GROMACS .gro file of C-alpha atoms in nm:
model
  214
    1MET     CA    1   0.000   0.000   0.000
    2ASN     CA    2   0.144   0.335  -0.109
    3GLU     CA    3   0.084   0.577   0.181
    4GLY     CA    4   0.137   0.949   0.223
    5HIS     CA    5   0.126   1.127   0.558
    6ILE     CA    6  -0.024   1.464   0.649
    7PHE     CA    7  -0.063   1.634   0.988
    8ILE     CA    8  -0.350   1.810   1.165
    9ASP     CA    9  -0.162   1.996   1.438
   10GLY     CA   10  -0.268   2.268   1.679
   11VAL     CA   11  -0.575   2.489   1.662
   12ILE     CA   12  -0.791   2.460   1.349
   13THR     CA   13  -0.811   2.817   1.222
   14ASN     CA   14  -1.011   2.968   0.934
   15ASP     CA   15  -0.776   2.883   0.646
   16TYR     CA   16  -0.662   2.548   0.785
   17HIS     CA   17  -0.807   2.355   0.492
   18LEU     CA   18  -0.570   2.540   0.257
   19ASP     CA   19  -0.271   2.402   0.445
   20VAL     CA   20  -0.421   2.053   0.424
   21LYS     CA   21  -0.466   2.098   0.049
   22ARG     CA   22  -0.098   2.190   0.018
   23GLN     CA   23   0.007   1.889   0.222
   24ILE     CA   24  -0.200   1.656   0.003
   25ALA     CA   25  -0.064   1.811  -0.319
   26ALA     CA   26   0.292   1.758  -0.194
   27LEU     CA   27   0.232   1.384  -0.150
   28GLY     CA   28   0.226   1.313  -0.521
   29SER     CA   29   0.084   0.978  -0.627
   30VAL     CA   30  -0.037   0.780  -0.326
   31ASP     CA   31  -0.319   0.535  -0.265
   32THR     CA   32  -0.385   0.619   0.100
   33ILE     CA   33  -0.356   0.941   0.300
   34VAL     CA   34  -0.269   0.887   0.667
   35VAL     CA   35  -0.392   1.184   0.871
   36HIS     CA   36  -0.206   1.230   1.199
   37ILE     CA   37  -0.426   1.429   1.440
   38GLN     CA   38  -0.298   1.624   1.740
   39SER     CA   39  -0.548   1.906   1.789
   40PRO     CA   40  -0.767   2.068   2.056
   41GLY     CA   41  -1.016   2.172   1.785
   42GLY     CA   42  -1.105   2.515   1.657
   43SER     CA   43  -1.332   2.678   1.399
   44VAL     CA   44  -1.643   2.480   1.305
   45TYR     CA   45  -1.642   2.588   0.941
   46ALA     CA   46  -1.267   2.537   0.908
   47GLY     CA   47  -1.329   2.185   1.037
   48TYR     CA   48  -1.605   2.132   0.783
   49ASN     CA   49  -1.380   2.257   0.503
   50THR     CA   50  -1.091   2.035   0.610
   51TYR     CA   51  -1.324   1.734   0.633
   52ASN     CA   52  -1.448   1.802   0.279
   53VAL     CA   53  -1.094   1.844   0.142
   54LEU     CA   54  -1.006   1.498   0.274
   55LYS     CA   55  -1.328   1.336   0.149
   56SER     CA   56  -1.286   1.485  -0.200
   57SER     CA   57  -0.920   1.379  -0.234
   58GLY     CA   58  -1.012   1.058  -0.417
   59LYS     CA   59  -0.781   0.862  -0.183
   60LYS     CA   60  -0.839   0.621   0.100
   61ILE     CA   61  -0.823   0.810   0.428
   62LYS     CA   62  -0.680   0.669   0.750
   63ALA     CA   63  -0.680   0.878   1.069
   64ILE     CA   64  -0.446   0.828   1.364
   65ILE     CA   65  -0.524   1.025   1.681
   66GLU     CA   66  -0.196   1.098   1.856
   67GLY     CA   67  -0.247   1.254   2.197
   68GLU     CA   68  -0.569   1.448   2.145
   69ALA     CA   69  -0.863   1.496   1.914
   70GLN     CA   70  -1.106   1.741   2.070
   71SER     CA   71  -1.405   1.934   1.941
   72MET     CA   72  -1.378   1.986   1.561
   73ALA     CA   73  -1.067   1.767   1.541
   74THR     CA   74  -1.292   1.470   1.618
   75PHE     CA   75  -1.518   1.568   1.329
   76ILE     CA   76  -1.218   1.578   1.093
   77SER     CA   77  -1.128   1.223   1.197
   78LEU     CA   78  -1.468   1.112   1.062
   79ALA     CA   79  -1.333   1.171   0.710
   80ALA     CA   80  -1.149   0.840   0.747
   81ASP     CA   81  -1.276   0.538   0.558
   82LYS     CA   82  -1.475   0.269   0.739
   83GLY     CA   83  -1.273   0.098   1.010
   84MET     CA   84  -0.973   0.328   0.962
   85ILE     CA   85  -0.971   0.553   1.270
   86GLU     CA   86  -0.691   0.454   1.505
   87ILE     CA   87  -0.610   0.610   1.842
   88LYS     CA   88  -0.287   0.593   2.036
   89ARG     CA   89  -0.250   0.541   2.409
   90PRO     CA   90  -0.259   0.780   2.591
   91SER     CA   91  -0.496   1.009   2.403
   92THR     CA   92  -0.802   1.220   2.479
   93TYR     CA   93  -1.110   1.222   2.256
   94MET     CA   94  -1.361   1.496   2.346
   95ILE     CA   95  -1.698   1.595   2.203
   96HIS     CA   96  -1.912   1.891   2.308
   97ASN     CA   97  -2.174   2.135   2.185
   98PRO     CA   98  -2.053   2.401   1.941
   99SER     CA   99  -2.017   2.752   2.077
  100GLN     CA  100  -1.935   3.102   1.960
  101GLY     CA  101  -1.926   3.455   2.097
  102LEU     CA  102  -2.255   3.612   1.991
  103GLU     CA  103  -2.292   3.989   1.952
  104GLY     CA  104  -2.555   4.221   1.810
  105ASP     CA  105  -2.926   4.288   1.847
  106ALA     CA  106  -3.199   4.038   1.935
  107ASP     CA  107  -3.235   3.922   1.574
  108ALA     CA  108  -2.861   3.863   1.542
  109LEU     CA  109  -2.855   3.668   1.866
  110SER     CA  110  -3.158   3.464   1.759
  111ASN     CA  111  -2.995   3.381   1.426
  112GLY     CA  112  -2.675   3.281   1.606
  113VAL     CA  113  -2.864   3.044   1.831
  114GLU     CA  114  -3.038   2.889   1.530
  115GLU     CA  115  -2.703   2.844   1.357
  116LEU     CA  116  -2.553   2.671   1.661
  117ARG     CA  117  -2.851   2.437   1.686
  118LYS     CA  118  -2.808   2.335   1.321
  119ILE     CA  119  -2.437   2.270   1.372
  120GLU     CA  120  -2.513   2.068   1.686
  121GLU     CA  121  -2.763   1.858   1.489
  122GLU     CA  122  -2.521   1.797   1.201
  123MET     CA  123  -2.240   1.691   1.432
  124ALA     CA  124  -2.467   1.466   1.640
  125GLU     CA  125  -2.588   1.295   1.323
  126ALA     CA  126  -2.229   1.240   1.205
  127TYR     CA  127  -2.123   1.090   1.539
  128SER     CA  128  -2.437   0.875   1.543
  129ARG     CA  129  -2.359   0.732   1.198
  130LYS     CA  130  -2.008   0.645   1.311
  131THR     CA  131  -2.091   0.494   1.649
  132LYS     CA  132  -2.441   0.354   1.582
  133MET     CA  133  -2.550   0.526   1.903
  134SER     CA  134  -2.877   0.720   1.896
  135ILE     CA  135  -2.873   1.093   1.824
  136GLU     CA  136  -3.026   1.151   2.168
  137GLN     CA  137  -2.738   0.964   2.335
  138ILE     CA  138  -2.483   1.161   2.135
  139LYS     CA  139  -2.648   1.493   2.216
  140ALA     CA  140  -2.644   1.408   2.587
  141MET     CA  141  -2.270   1.335   2.564
  142MET     CA  142  -2.208   1.657   2.373
  143LYS     CA  143  -2.411   1.865   2.621
  144LYS     CA  144  -2.203   1.756   2.919
  145GLU     CA  145  -1.872   1.777   2.725
  146THR     CA  146  -1.760   1.415   2.726
  147ARG     CA  147  -1.393   1.316   2.736
  148MET     CA  148  -1.281   0.963   2.656
  149ASN     CA  149  -0.950   0.781   2.672
  150ALA     CA  150  -0.839   0.554   2.388
  151GLU     CA  151  -1.014   0.243   2.521
  152GLU     CA  152  -1.341   0.429   2.581
  153ALA     CA  153  -1.334   0.590   2.237
  154VAL     CA  154  -1.295   0.248   2.074
  155LYS     CA  155  -1.553   0.082   2.298
  156LEU     CA  156  -1.815   0.347   2.213
  157GLY     CA  157  -1.730   0.338   1.841
  158PHE     CA  158  -1.578   0.682   1.791
  159ALA     CA  159  -1.248   0.514   1.697
  160ASP     CA  160  -1.198   0.169   1.549
  161THR     CA  161  -0.874   0.034   1.695
  162ILE     CA  162  -0.596   0.114   1.939
  163HIS     CA  163  -0.293   0.212   1.731
  164ASP     CA  164  -0.032  -0.065   1.750
  165GLN     CA  165   0.281   0.103   1.881
  166LEU     CA  166   0.450  -0.236   1.918
  167LYS     CA  167   0.513  -0.270   1.544
  168ALA     CA  168   0.838  -0.078   1.567
  169VAL     CA  169   0.949  -0.299   1.856
  170ALA     CA  170   0.868  -0.611   1.654
  171ILE     CA  171   1.071  -0.481   1.361
  172GLY     CA  172   1.363  -0.420   1.596
  173LYS     CA  173   1.340  -0.772   1.735
  174ASN     CA  174   1.331  -0.920   1.385
  175LYS     CA  175   1.641  -0.724   1.296
  176ILE     CA  176   1.825  -0.860   1.600
  177ASN     CA  177   1.717  -1.215   1.516
  178MET     CA  178   1.833  -1.176   1.157
  179GLU     CA  179   2.175  -1.061   1.269
  180GLY     CA  180   2.221  -1.395   1.442
  181THR     CA  181   2.165  -1.608   1.129
  182ASP     CA  182   2.454  -1.778   0.948
  183GLU     CA  183   2.358  -1.605   0.623
  184VAL     CA  184   2.380  -1.258   0.774
  185LYS     CA  185   2.697  -1.345   0.965
  186GLY     CA  186   2.859  -1.456   0.639
  187LEU     CA  187   2.753  -1.134   0.468
  188ILE     CA  188   2.896  -0.924   0.752
  189GLN     CA  189   3.224  -1.120   0.732
  190LYS     CA  190   3.252  -1.060   0.356
  191ILE     CA  191   3.189  -0.688   0.401
  192GLY     CA  192   3.460  -0.677   0.667
  193GLU     CA  193   3.706  -0.862   0.443
  194GLY     CA  194   3.636  -0.618   0.160
  195ILE     CA  195   3.702  -0.319   0.385
  196ASN     CA  196   4.026  -0.474   0.511
  197ALA     CA  197   4.141  -0.542   0.156
  198LEU     CA  198   4.084  -0.178   0.062
  199LEU     CA  199   4.282  -0.067   0.366
  200GLY     CA  200   4.565  -0.310   0.292
  201ASN     CA  201   4.505  -0.516   0.603
  202SER     CA  202   4.555  -0.892   0.598
  203THR     CA  203   4.250  -1.105   0.658
  204THR     CA  204   4.441  -1.437   0.661
  205GLU     CA  205   4.362  -1.638   0.970
  206ALA     CA  206   4.646  -1.807   1.162
  207ALA     CA  207   4.691  -2.175   1.080
  208PRO     CA  208   4.570  -2.407   1.352
  209VAL     CA  209   4.843  -2.543   1.576
  210THR     CA  210   4.874  -2.923   1.577
  211PRO     CA  211   4.952  -3.056   1.924
  212ALA     CA  212   5.283  -3.249   1.951
  213PRO     CA  213   5.247  -3.623   2.005
  214ALA     CA  214   5.259  -3.723   2.372
   0.00000   0.00000   0.00000
């Protein structure tokens, strides 16, 4: 599988999706985009735009939550293909109701409230589709600002698997085991002999000593 890696780091600001576009363009030809997420969230509409950039990339999307995905960062993770949201230990996954600083007259405030309710509904529906929990359950979790660790996020269906951080260890162990094989030992010896020859050093072993007859 030909993978390319991009990063959702820090606060998601208004033009964040443009940076994500640049990261994707820089990948060249890949089959899968791995999105590494370390974010406390940010702008709702910037999150929507980033989500749509990922979904319209024409690539498979895999998300790895690395430390935190909170607020709109959790919504961005939903751009991943089915079964492809991983979360590392330790990490925090947090969902809550959208909010914004409202200013203006009564009509402006009323419109702002209506806008927030629509955003809340859209996000609850998206989480419900992912987790198979009811919209009412999701809304209750959002209202009280729910934080989950990696195990809880997987158990409730917000993430699919705990990210396997033991792969690197396994690779290291395999390397050590390979170094003990006769084939690898022979290769190392030949490389050493070649280096010695270039340096003018002798690689001839001393002849075995035959014990004198008793």
